[in-house]
Short mmCIF file of C-alpha atoms and ligand atoms in Angstrom, two decimals:
data_model
loop_
_atom_site.label_atom_id
_atom_site.label_comp_id
_atom_site.label_asym_id
_atom_site.label_seq_id
_atom_site.Cartn_x
_atom_site.Cartn_y
_atom_site.Cartn_z
CA UNK A 8 10.08 -64.13 -64.87
CA UNK A 9 8.01 -67.43 -64.87
CA UNK A 10 7.29 -69.35 -68.03
CA UNK A 11 3.66 -68.19 -67.97
CA UNK A 12 4.71 -64.62 -67.49
CA UNK A 13 7.21 -64.96 -70.31
CA UNK A 14 4.54 -66.44 -72.62
CA UNK A 15 2.09 -63.65 -71.86
CA UNK A 16 4.85 -61.05 -72.39
CA UNK A 17 5.87 -62.54 -75.71
CA UNK A 18 2.28 -62.76 -76.93
CA UNK A 19 1.66 -59.16 -75.78
CA UNK A 20 4.79 -58.19 -77.65
CA UNK A 21 3.39 -59.93 -80.67
CA UNK A 22 0.13 -58.00 -80.29
CA UNK A 23 2.00 -54.72 -79.85
CA UNK A 24 4.19 -55.41 -82.88
CA UNK A 25 1.14 -56.15 -85.02
CA UNK A 26 -0.54 -52.91 -83.91
CA UNK A 27 2.66 -50.97 -84.69
CA UNK A 28 2.87 -52.45 -88.20
CA UNK A 29 -0.74 -51.45 -88.87
CA UNK A 30 -0.07 -47.93 -87.55
CA UNK A 31 3.08 -47.49 -89.67
CA UNK A 32 1.24 -48.71 -92.80
CA UNK A 33 -1.58 -46.26 -92.28
CA UNK A 34 0.94 -43.46 -91.59
CA UNK A 35 2.77 -44.27 -94.81
CA UNK A 36 -0.50 -44.10 -96.74
CA UNK A 37 -1.30 -40.71 -95.23
CA UNK A 38 2.30 -39.54 -95.36
CA UNK A 39 2.27 -36.54 -97.76
CA UNK A 40 -0.59 -34.63 -96.15
CA UNK A 41 0.50 -35.68 -92.68
CA UNK A 42 4.04 -34.37 -93.13
CA UNK A 43 2.90 -31.06 -94.59
CA UNK A 44 0.40 -30.48 -91.80
CA UNK A 45 2.81 -31.42 -89.07
CA UNK A 46 5.98 -29.59 -90.22
CA UNK A 47 7.00 -27.98 -86.98
CA UNK A 48 8.39 -24.45 -87.16
CA UNK A 49 9.60 -24.54 -83.59
CA UNK A 50 13.24 -23.40 -83.43
CA UNK A 51 15.54 -20.68 -84.75
CA UNK A 52 15.33 -19.33 -88.29
CA UNK A 53 17.24 -16.71 -90.20
CA UNK A 54 16.10 -14.40 -93.00
CA UNK A 55 19.06 -13.20 -95.07
CA UNK A 56 18.51 -10.28 -97.42
CA UNK A 57 21.41 -8.91 -99.50
CA UNK A 58 21.99 -5.21 -98.83
CA UNK A 59 23.58 -4.65 -102.25
CA UNK A 60 26.97 -3.61 -100.84
CA UNK A 61 28.32 -7.11 -100.15
CA UNK A 62 26.61 -7.51 -96.76
CA UNK A 63 23.51 -9.40 -95.76
CA UNK A 64 20.87 -8.08 -93.46
CA UNK A 65 20.08 -10.92 -91.09
CA UNK A 66 16.88 -11.20 -89.14
CA UNK A 67 16.48 -14.09 -86.75
CA UNK A 68 13.21 -15.59 -85.64
CA UNK A 69 12.69 -17.76 -82.62
CA UNK A 70 9.41 -19.54 -83.28
CA UNK A 71 7.24 -21.91 -81.30
CA UNK A 72 4.45 -23.80 -82.98
CA UNK A 73 1.58 -25.46 -81.14
CA UNK A 74 -1.03 -26.83 -83.54
CA UNK A 75 -1.64 -24.06 -86.01
CA UNK A 76 -0.61 -21.30 -83.63
CA UNK A 77 2.82 -19.73 -83.90
CA UNK A 78 4.34 -17.56 -81.17
CA UNK A 79 7.86 -16.29 -80.62
CA UNK A 80 9.96 -13.26 -81.39
CA UNK A 81 11.91 -11.47 -84.06
CA UNK A 82 15.54 -10.76 -83.22
CA UNK A 83 16.41 -7.80 -85.37
CA UNK A 84 19.76 -6.12 -84.75
CA UNK A 85 19.48 -4.89 -81.20
CA UNK A 86 15.81 -5.55 -80.81
CA UNK A 87 13.74 -8.50 -79.64
CA UNK A 88 10.13 -8.03 -80.63
CA UNK A 89 7.25 -10.40 -79.91
CA UNK A 90 5.25 -11.68 -82.84
CA UNK A 91 1.47 -11.62 -82.79
CA UNK A 92 -1.36 -13.20 -84.81
CA UNK A 93 0.99 -16.07 -85.72
CA UNK A 94 -0.49 -18.97 -87.67
CA UNK A 95 0.87 -21.84 -89.75
CA UNK A 96 -1.86 -23.43 -91.81
CA UNK A 97 -1.59 -25.59 -94.94
CA UNK A 98 2.07 -24.65 -95.32
CA UNK A 99 1.34 -20.89 -95.04
CA UNK A 100 2.96 -18.86 -92.31
CA UNK A 101 1.62 -15.49 -91.18
CA UNK A 102 2.54 -13.20 -88.30
CA UNK A 103 2.71 -9.52 -87.37
CA UNK A 104 5.35 -7.51 -85.51
CA UNK A 105 4.77 -4.07 -84.03
CA UNK A 106 7.73 -1.69 -84.21
CA UNK A 107 7.47 1.23 -81.78
CA UNK A 108 9.41 4.40 -82.59
CA UNK A 109 9.66 7.69 -80.70
CA UNK A 110 6.39 9.02 -82.02
CA UNK A 111 4.84 6.31 -84.14
CA UNK A 112 4.01 2.65 -84.25
CA UNK A 113 4.34 0.50 -87.37
CA UNK A 114 2.82 -2.91 -87.93
CA UNK A 115 4.95 -5.11 -90.16
CA UNK A 116 3.34 -8.23 -91.61
CA UNK A 117 5.24 -11.38 -92.50
CA UNK A 118 3.74 -13.94 -94.93
CA UNK A 119 5.51 -17.05 -96.12
CA UNK A 120 5.14 -20.47 -97.63
CA UNK A 121 7.05 -23.55 -96.65
CA UNK A 122 8.86 -25.31 -99.48
CA UNK A 123 11.39 -28.09 -98.92
CA UNK A 124 12.27 -27.05 -95.37
CA UNK A 125 12.67 -23.34 -96.26
CA UNK A 126 10.20 -20.51 -96.00
CA UNK A 127 9.81 -18.02 -98.85
CA UNK A 128 8.96 -14.90 -96.92
CA UNK A 129 7.48 -11.55 -97.92
CA UNK A 130 7.78 -8.71 -95.39
CA UNK A 131 5.21 -5.93 -95.77
CA UNK A 132 6.29 -2.57 -94.27
CA UNK A 133 3.61 0.11 -94.38
CA UNK A 134 4.31 2.54 -97.21
CA UNK A 135 7.32 0.64 -98.57
CA UNK A 136 8.03 -1.95 -101.24
CA UNK A 137 7.59 -5.46 -99.84
CA UNK A 138 10.85 -7.24 -99.09
CA UNK A 139 11.27 -10.84 -100.26
CA UNK A 140 13.74 -13.37 -98.92
CA UNK A 141 14.28 -16.96 -97.94
CA UNK A 142 14.22 -18.10 -94.36
CA UNK A 143 16.32 -21.07 -93.35
CA UNK A 144 16.78 -23.01 -90.16
CA UNK A 145 19.45 -21.55 -87.92
CA UNK A 146 21.07 -22.30 -84.57
CA UNK A 147 20.45 -20.51 -81.29
CA UNK A 148 24.17 -19.59 -81.12
CA UNK A 149 23.83 -17.62 -84.36
CA UNK A 150 20.81 -15.72 -83.10
CA UNK A 151 21.81 -15.18 -79.52
CA UNK A 152 24.14 -12.39 -78.41
CA UNK A 153 27.81 -13.21 -77.79
CA UNK A 154 29.13 -13.20 -74.21
CA UNK A 155 29.49 -10.09 -72.15
CA UNK A 156 33.06 -8.83 -72.23
CA UNK A 157 34.81 -7.97 -68.96
CA UNK A 158 34.30 -4.28 -68.27
CA UNK A 159 37.00 -1.86 -67.12
CA UNK A 160 36.97 -0.21 -63.70
CA UNK A 161 35.40 3.22 -63.95
CA UNK A 162 37.70 6.22 -64.08
CA UNK A 163 37.51 9.71 -65.60
CA UNK A 164 38.76 9.80 -69.18
CA UNK A 165 40.76 13.04 -69.67
CA UNK A 166 39.00 15.74 -71.68
CA UNK A 167 40.16 15.66 -75.32
CA UNK A 168 39.83 19.44 -75.59
CA UNK A 169 37.55 19.24 -78.64
CA UNK A 170 34.08 20.65 -79.39
CA UNK A 171 34.36 23.79 -77.26
CA UNK A 172 31.18 24.89 -79.03
CA UNK A 173 28.48 22.46 -80.27
CA UNK A 174 29.78 20.48 -83.28
CA UNK A 175 28.46 21.61 -86.66
CA UNK A 176 28.39 19.63 -89.86
CA UNK A 177 26.37 17.11 -91.81
CA UNK A 178 25.39 13.47 -91.23
CA UNK A 179 24.18 10.96 -93.80
CA UNK A 180 21.50 9.09 -91.85
CA UNK A 181 18.37 11.27 -91.88
CA UNK A 182 18.24 11.62 -95.65
CA UNK A 183 20.17 8.64 -97.00
CA UNK A 184 20.09 5.89 -94.35
CA UNK A 185 21.63 2.85 -96.11
CA UNK A 186 21.85 4.60 -99.49
CA UNK A 187 25.05 6.50 -98.83
CA UNK A 188 28.30 5.99 -100.73
CA UNK A 189 31.70 7.51 -101.44
CA UNK A 190 30.46 9.67 -104.34
CA UNK A 191 27.61 11.17 -102.30
CA UNK A 192 29.93 11.95 -99.38
CA UNK A 193 32.37 13.69 -101.73
CA UNK A 194 29.44 15.61 -103.18
CA UNK A 195 28.40 16.76 -99.70
CA UNK A 196 31.95 17.91 -98.98
CA UNK A 197 32.05 19.84 -102.27
CA UNK A 198 28.70 21.49 -101.53
CA UNK A 199 29.57 22.19 -97.91
CA UNK A 200 32.24 24.50 -99.29
CA UNK A 201 30.60 25.83 -102.47
CA UNK A 202 27.28 26.69 -100.77
CA UNK A 203 29.00 28.69 -98.05
CA UNK A 204 27.97 26.28 -95.28
CA UNK A 205 31.59 25.77 -94.26
CA UNK A 206 32.08 29.54 -93.98
CA UNK A 207 29.31 29.81 -91.40
CA UNK A 208 30.73 26.99 -89.27
CA UNK A 209 29.62 23.63 -90.69
CA UNK A 210 32.74 21.44 -90.60
CA UNK A 211 32.12 17.72 -90.07
CA UNK A 212 31.05 15.40 -92.87
CA UNK A 213 29.79 12.40 -90.92
CA UNK A 214 29.18 8.99 -92.44
CA UNK A 215 26.56 7.16 -90.40
CA UNK A 216 25.68 3.46 -90.45
CA UNK A 217 26.09 1.06 -93.45
CA UNK A 218 29.68 1.86 -94.50
CA UNK A 219 30.99 -1.31 -92.82
CA UNK A 220 32.26 -4.45 -94.49
CA UNK A 221 33.54 -7.68 -92.93
CA UNK A 222 36.71 -7.99 -90.85
CA UNK A 223 39.90 -9.16 -92.57
CA UNK A 224 42.04 -12.08 -91.39
CA UNK A 225 43.68 -9.90 -88.72
CA UNK A 226 40.31 -8.75 -87.44
CA UNK A 227 40.61 -5.27 -88.98
CA UNK A 228 37.30 -3.71 -89.94
CA UNK A 229 36.98 -3.01 -93.67
CA UNK A 230 34.61 -0.75 -95.52
CA UNK A 231 32.09 -2.28 -97.93
CA UNK A 232 31.95 -1.71 -101.66
CA UNK A 233 30.05 1.57 -101.36
CA UNK A 234 33.25 2.97 -99.79
CA UNK A 235 36.17 1.50 -101.74
CA UNK A 236 38.89 3.48 -99.92
CA UNK A 237 38.11 5.21 -96.64
CA UNK A 238 41.56 6.76 -96.31
CA UNK A 239 41.30 8.31 -99.77
CA UNK A 240 37.84 9.62 -98.91
CA UNK A 241 39.11 11.14 -95.65
CA UNK A 242 42.00 12.74 -97.55
CA UNK A 243 39.53 14.22 -100.02
CA UNK A 244 37.32 15.67 -97.28
CA UNK A 245 40.39 17.08 -95.53
CA UNK A 246 41.60 18.63 -98.80
CA UNK A 247 38.43 20.76 -98.72
CA UNK A 248 39.36 22.08 -95.28
CA UNK A 249 36.66 19.93 -93.66
CA UNK A 250 36.68 17.07 -91.16
CA UNK A 251 35.25 13.58 -91.49
CA UNK A 252 33.25 11.42 -89.09
CA UNK A 253 32.36 7.74 -88.96
CA UNK A 254 30.04 5.47 -87.02
CA UNK A 255 30.23 2.24 -85.03
CA UNK A 256 28.65 0.34 -82.14
CA UNK A 257 29.92 -1.32 -78.96
CA UNK A 258 27.75 -4.30 -79.93
CA UNK A 259 28.57 -6.98 -82.51
CA UNK A 260 26.10 -5.39 -84.93
CA UNK A 261 25.14 -1.80 -85.65
CA UNK A 262 21.51 -0.75 -85.66
CA UNK A 263 21.31 -1.48 -89.39
CA UNK A 264 22.80 -4.94 -88.79
CA UNK A 265 26.38 -4.17 -89.98
CA UNK A 266 29.64 -5.07 -88.27
CA UNK A 267 30.11 -3.39 -84.87
CA UNK A 268 33.20 -2.89 -82.70
CA UNK A 269 32.40 -5.56 -80.08
CA UNK A 270 35.70 -7.13 -78.96
CA UNK A 271 37.67 -4.91 -81.38
CA UNK A 272 37.29 -1.55 -79.67
CA UNK A 273 40.98 -0.56 -79.58
CA UNK A 274 41.68 -2.06 -82.97
CA UNK A 275 38.82 -0.10 -84.55
CA UNK A 276 39.86 3.15 -82.88
CA UNK A 277 43.33 2.63 -84.36
CA UNK A 278 41.88 1.88 -87.79
CA UNK A 279 39.70 5.00 -87.69
CA UNK A 280 42.71 7.08 -86.68
CA UNK A 281 44.83 5.56 -89.46
CA UNK A 282 42.15 6.52 -91.99
CA UNK A 283 42.21 10.10 -90.66
CA UNK A 284 38.81 10.07 -88.97
CA UNK A 285 37.99 13.12 -86.82
CA UNK A 286 34.66 12.16 -85.23
CA UNK A 287 33.08 8.90 -84.04
CA UNK A 288 29.39 8.34 -83.37
CA UNK A 289 29.18 5.25 -81.17
CA UNK A 290 25.69 3.76 -81.21
CA UNK A 291 24.48 1.33 -78.51
CA UNK A 292 22.33 -0.89 -80.80
CA UNK A 293 23.02 -4.60 -80.28
CA UNK A 294 25.10 -3.90 -77.16
CA UNK A 295 21.68 -3.72 -75.52
CA UNK A 296 21.36 -7.48 -75.87
CA UNK A 297 24.66 -8.09 -74.06
CA UNK A 298 25.03 -5.40 -71.45
CA UNK A 299 22.66 -3.71 -69.03
CA UNK A 300 22.03 0.02 -68.80
CA UNK A 301 24.22 0.08 -65.65
CA UNK A 302 27.14 -1.14 -67.79
CA UNK A 303 26.89 1.72 -70.29
CA UNK A 304 29.38 3.99 -68.60
CA UNK A 305 32.09 1.30 -68.59
CA UNK A 306 31.30 0.26 -72.16
CA UNK A 307 31.51 3.85 -73.43
CA UNK A 308 34.61 4.52 -71.31
CA UNK A 309 36.37 1.68 -73.14
CA UNK A 310 36.01 3.44 -76.49
CA UNK A 311 36.72 6.85 -74.91
CA UNK A 312 40.08 5.51 -73.71
CA UNK A 313 40.74 3.77 -77.03
CA UNK A 314 40.16 7.00 -78.97
CA UNK A 315 42.49 8.99 -76.70
CA UNK A 316 45.13 6.29 -77.03
CA UNK A 317 45.25 6.78 -80.82
CA UNK A 318 46.73 10.24 -80.25
CA UNK A 319 44.46 11.65 -82.96
CA UNK A 320 41.91 14.31 -81.95
CA UNK A 321 38.57 12.51 -82.47
CA UNK A 322 35.26 13.99 -81.32
CA UNK A 323 33.40 11.31 -79.37
CA UNK A 324 29.63 11.23 -79.87
CA UNK A 325 27.65 8.86 -77.64
CA UNK A 326 24.41 7.53 -79.01
CA UNK A 327 22.39 5.52 -76.52
CA UNK A 328 19.13 7.42 -76.82
CA UNK A 329 19.42 9.27 -73.49
CA UNK A 330 19.28 6.14 -71.34
CA UNK A 331 20.83 5.82 -67.89
CA UNK A 332 20.93 9.63 -67.44
CA UNK A 333 23.89 9.84 -69.78
CA UNK A 334 24.18 13.62 -69.26
CA UNK A 335 25.49 12.83 -65.74
CA UNK A 336 28.40 10.62 -66.89
CA UNK A 337 28.89 11.46 -70.59
CA UNK A 338 31.83 13.81 -69.89
CA UNK A 339 33.51 11.21 -67.63
CA UNK A 340 33.85 8.72 -70.48
CA UNK A 341 35.35 11.40 -72.71
CA UNK A 342 32.05 12.11 -74.49
CA UNK A 343 31.86 15.41 -76.36
CA UNK A 344 28.15 14.94 -76.99
CA UNK A 345 25.49 12.42 -76.09
CA UNK A 346 22.10 11.74 -77.58
CA UNK A 347 19.30 12.56 -75.18
CA UNK A 348 16.42 10.95 -77.09
CA UNK A 349 15.35 8.27 -79.53
CA UNK A 350 15.55 8.95 -83.26
CA UNK A 351 14.09 12.09 -84.78
CA UNK A 352 11.92 11.86 -87.92
CA UNK A 353 11.11 14.49 -90.48
CA UNK A 354 7.74 15.52 -89.09
CA UNK A 355 6.43 18.14 -86.68
CA UNK A 356 5.21 15.67 -84.06
CA UNK A 357 8.60 14.02 -83.75
CA UNK A 358 10.63 17.24 -83.75
CA UNK A 359 8.25 18.99 -81.35
CA UNK A 360 8.13 16.13 -78.88
CA UNK A 361 11.93 15.88 -78.82
CA UNK A 362 12.76 19.60 -78.86
CA UNK A 363 10.35 20.76 -76.19
CA UNK A 364 11.33 17.96 -73.79
CA UNK A 365 14.98 19.00 -73.36
CA UNK A 366 14.71 21.81 -70.85
CA UNK A 367 15.13 19.89 -67.58
CA UNK A 368 18.55 18.65 -68.62
CA UNK A 369 19.72 21.84 -70.36
CA UNK A 370 22.10 22.70 -67.53
CA UNK A 371 24.25 19.62 -68.19
CA UNK A 372 25.81 21.08 -71.32
CA UNK A 373 29.11 22.91 -71.07
CA UNK A 374 31.98 23.63 -73.45
CA UNK A 375 33.26 20.32 -74.77
CA UNK A 376 30.22 18.34 -73.56
CA UNK A 377 26.81 18.74 -75.16
CA UNK A 378 23.30 17.33 -74.98
CA UNK A 379 22.38 16.02 -78.43
CA UNK A 380 18.66 15.97 -79.22
CA UNK A 381 19.52 14.35 -82.60
CA UNK A 382 20.36 15.63 -86.04
CA UNK A 383 18.54 18.23 -88.07
CA UNK A 384 15.75 17.39 -90.52
CA UNK A 385 15.73 20.87 -92.09
CA UNK A 386 15.24 20.65 -95.85
CA UNK A 387 14.06 17.03 -95.93
CA UNK A 388 10.53 18.04 -96.92
CA UNK A 389 8.36 16.68 -94.12
CA UNK A 390 7.83 20.00 -92.34
CA UNK A 391 6.88 23.53 -93.31
CA UNK A 392 9.53 26.24 -93.34
CA UNK A 393 7.96 27.72 -90.19
CA UNK A 394 8.42 24.32 -88.55
CA UNK A 395 12.00 24.11 -89.77
CA UNK A 396 12.67 27.61 -88.38
CA UNK A 397 11.31 26.36 -85.04
CA UNK A 398 13.62 23.33 -85.33
CA UNK A 399 16.69 25.53 -85.97
CA UNK A 400 15.77 28.11 -83.29
CA UNK A 401 15.07 25.49 -80.66
CA UNK A 402 18.28 23.60 -81.37
CA UNK A 403 20.22 26.88 -81.21
CA UNK A 404 18.64 27.83 -77.87
CA UNK A 405 19.47 24.35 -76.57
CA UNK A 406 23.13 24.65 -77.67
CA UNK A 407 22.56 21.45 -79.62
CA UNK A 408 24.98 20.12 -82.22
CA UNK A 409 23.94 21.41 -85.63
CA UNK A 410 24.31 18.45 -87.96
CA UNK A 411 22.39 19.04 -91.15
CA UNK A 412 20.60 15.88 -92.30
CA UNK A 413 19.47 16.86 -95.81
CA UNK A 414 20.91 16.46 -99.29
CA UNK A 415 23.16 19.52 -99.39
CA UNK A 416 23.49 19.18 -103.16
CA UNK A 417 19.81 19.95 -103.66
CA UNK A 418 18.97 22.69 -101.16
CA UNK A 419 16.24 25.22 -101.79
CA UNK A 420 17.01 28.89 -101.10
CA UNK A 421 14.75 28.73 -98.05
CA UNK A 422 16.58 25.69 -96.65
CA UNK A 423 19.87 27.53 -97.13
CA UNK A 424 18.49 30.61 -95.39
CA UNK A 425 17.45 28.49 -92.41
CA UNK A 426 20.64 26.44 -92.10
CA UNK A 427 22.88 29.41 -92.81
CA UNK A 428 21.28 32.04 -90.61
CA UNK A 429 24.45 33.30 -88.98
CA UNK A 430 22.59 35.17 -86.25
CA UNK A 431 20.85 31.98 -85.14
CA UNK A 432 24.06 29.97 -85.45
CA UNK A 433 25.72 32.53 -83.16
CA UNK A 434 23.13 31.74 -80.47
CA UNK A 435 23.91 28.03 -80.78
CA UNK A 436 27.67 28.66 -80.66
CA UNK A 437 27.58 31.25 -77.88
CA UNK A 438 30.86 30.80 -75.97
CA UNK A 439 29.26 31.04 -72.52
CA UNK A 440 27.23 27.85 -73.19
CA UNK A 441 24.58 28.88 -70.67
CA UNK A 442 21.40 26.77 -70.55
CA UNK A 443 18.04 27.89 -71.87
CA UNK A 444 15.08 28.21 -69.47
CA UNK A 445 11.34 28.28 -70.00
CA UNK A 446 10.07 31.54 -68.55
CA UNK A 447 6.46 31.10 -69.50
CA UNK A 448 4.27 28.35 -70.81
CA UNK A 449 0.68 29.09 -71.68
CA UNK A 450 -1.25 26.32 -73.39
CA UNK A 451 0.53 25.81 -76.65
CA UNK A 452 2.85 28.80 -76.41
CA UNK A 453 6.28 28.73 -74.81
CA UNK A 454 8.79 31.49 -74.12
CA UNK A 455 12.34 30.25 -73.88
CA UNK A 456 15.30 32.38 -72.82
CA UNK A 457 19.03 31.78 -73.02
CA UNK A 458 21.56 34.17 -71.50
CA UNK A 459 24.31 35.02 -73.96
CA UNK A 460 27.72 36.49 -73.70
CA UNK A 461 28.15 40.27 -73.37
CA UNK A 462 24.95 41.20 -71.62
CA UNK A 463 22.58 39.74 -74.21
CA UNK A 464 19.81 37.20 -74.18
CA UNK A 465 18.16 35.07 -76.80
CA UNK A 466 14.39 34.92 -76.45
CA UNK A 467 12.30 32.43 -78.40
CA UNK A 468 8.54 32.98 -78.64
CA UNK A 469 7.17 29.63 -79.79
CA UNK A 470 3.67 28.73 -80.93
CA UNK A 471 3.05 24.99 -80.93
CA UNK A 472 -0.65 25.41 -81.64
CA UNK A 473 -2.61 24.89 -84.83
CA UNK A 474 -3.64 28.57 -85.08
CA UNK A 475 -1.50 31.70 -85.21
CA UNK A 476 -1.08 33.10 -81.68
CA UNK A 477 -0.03 36.22 -79.90
CA UNK A 478 2.96 35.40 -77.69
CA UNK A 479 4.37 37.86 -75.15
CA UNK A 480 7.47 38.24 -73.08
CA UNK A 481 7.54 40.28 -69.89
CA UNK A 482 10.80 42.14 -69.57
CA UNK A 483 10.32 41.89 -65.81
CA UNK A 484 10.77 38.12 -66.00
CA UNK A 485 14.20 38.78 -67.49
CA UNK A 486 15.13 41.50 -65.00
CA UNK A 487 15.16 43.98 -67.84
CA UNK A 488 12.40 46.34 -66.70
CA UNK A 489 13.32 49.95 -67.13
CA UNK A 490 16.51 49.19 -69.06
CA UNK A 491 17.16 50.55 -72.49
CA UNK A 492 16.91 47.55 -74.76
CA UNK A 493 18.22 46.85 -78.21
CA UNK A 494 16.11 44.07 -79.75
CA UNK A 495 16.78 42.26 -82.99
CA UNK A 496 14.53 39.77 -84.78
CA UNK A 497 16.87 36.99 -85.93
CA UNK A 498 14.61 35.64 -88.67
CA UNK A 499 13.48 38.93 -90.23
CA UNK A 500 16.94 40.39 -89.57
CA UNK A 501 15.52 43.71 -88.43
CA UNK A 502 15.48 45.87 -85.33
CA UNK A 503 12.35 45.57 -83.21
CA UNK A 504 10.94 48.67 -81.53
CA UNK A 505 10.02 47.96 -77.95
CA UNK A 506 8.32 50.12 -75.38
CA UNK A 507 6.84 49.33 -71.99
CA UNK A 508 7.10 46.24 -69.83
CA UNK A 509 6.38 43.62 -72.39
CA UNK A 510 6.71 42.69 -76.00
CA UNK A 511 4.09 40.75 -77.97
CA UNK A 512 4.39 39.21 -81.38
CA UNK A 513 2.02 37.34 -83.62
CA UNK A 514 3.58 33.90 -84.17
CA UNK A 515 2.44 31.60 -86.99
CA UNK A 516 1.24 28.05 -86.41
CA UNK A 517 4.16 25.86 -85.29
CA UNK A 518 6.39 28.93 -85.74
CA UNK A 519 8.74 31.08 -83.75
CA UNK A 520 9.87 34.66 -83.28
CA UNK A 521 13.48 34.59 -82.17
CA UNK A 522 14.92 37.72 -80.61
CA UNK A 523 18.31 38.82 -79.41
CA UNK A 524 17.90 41.31 -76.60
CA UNK A 525 20.79 43.45 -75.41
CA UNK A 526 20.49 45.71 -72.41
CA UNK A 527 22.42 48.89 -73.12
CA UNK A 528 24.80 49.94 -70.40
C1 GLA B 609 20.19 4.49 -84.60
C2 GLA B 609 20.62 5.93 -84.36
C3 GLA B 609 20.42 6.73 -85.63
C4 GLA B 609 21.22 6.10 -86.76
C5 GLA B 609 20.83 4.65 -86.93
C6 GLA B 609 21.74 3.91 -87.90
O1 GLA B 609 18.84 4.39 -84.82
O2 GLA B 609 19.90 6.50 -83.30
O3 GLA B 609 20.81 8.07 -85.44
O4 GLA B 609 22.59 6.21 -86.46
O5 GLA B 609 20.91 3.95 -85.69
O6 GLA B 609 21.43 2.57 -87.99
#
């Protein structure tokens, strides 16, 4: 550098320095409004809401702010959902997330204000009380899934010999979701016996999600304060002559955001066995953020092996919403039943769209290994009794597990009659476990037939339409022409007189006529 160059440089530096000082002064003058307007939301955030049982429900947000526009996603349990309509203006944050269920779509709105680096957030769910919480900055490691664990080589897990007929019992989720506790479970066990449900075959009292607490220093799963002593609860259920089920996930979090079995599969199986658990529902949930659908068989096999290793007979229920054609490999991982669909809700549209979509895979069920179109909604109030009779009849024809999902302690007589119809239960539990077939489909009417043991058949005449309809079955289609038939109506509990080649019945809207037909020898 020459002297002249150096002089010019130093004077330019002087000019630059002067400009900088002026800029900093003006920034300082404008500071308050400037800082508020420019607070950048870009990054990871966490919303922590106490669940009331000692846990926190964590929702992570990965946000990106450009000007006043906010984009990004919500990381909620197993799901990653894009946000839309995101804005951050004058310290006010707003965005919308669309949750898509089996049969409905819900738009959840998030509104918050920024105060001292935190966001006070209100979450508006349609038809529910708004949820308030504080959102704080978080780290990507906290929001992102943990590493994929090495998966075992595939092999066939030996059959555990359980569930020779579709499991029957009760599960807490449909009615109680997160509001289930020890006292309610004991109450269900009491009522299972006193109402007569246990006499007609209902056996399992299954606790679904939200029983979990944190892990102890040795990594053992604990129950949360809604379930002070799981072993004592299991003992109580057993003392009634019933069996008890529990729930977990191969992911780090369950679908409700509670502790899952990720990395503790064998340890949890041992814990469940030591408590006296007889049934495990194992729900994919956050495993979906770690593993791919192709990994499911190995992931489920791991728990299948772990359960067998405990030496305790434990029914193994796979819940991964019917992905990856689970009916083809469910038995190989030791599965006694596997969900074939997303979640059911207590309304006709949901039940109809699940129930009438099961026929193509009906032949995959066999003793010990069942398709599970999800738990019953009978008695929960969202459907008419005709619709609930359709629900029960369809599930029975499908040889589906019959897991009541209502509050057993408050059943109406009609709910009892539906759940405890022994003639319909007998169809479900038929020892031959033969699949049902559609023999005719005409607009909104469907005739479904299931061969039963000892020369009988169950025939369901369904009307999915909004008007009563005449539904017919041709005996020819069942190879019964000319045979002397004994026909029983399983809902009116009477004998039906039949003559000729066909039988027609008037079926109410969304209703069913369910027959048992026996060809006399
Ligand atoms: C999933 C399952 C449901 C229930 C909930 C619990 O949605 O499909 O049956 O177990 O998780 O969080």
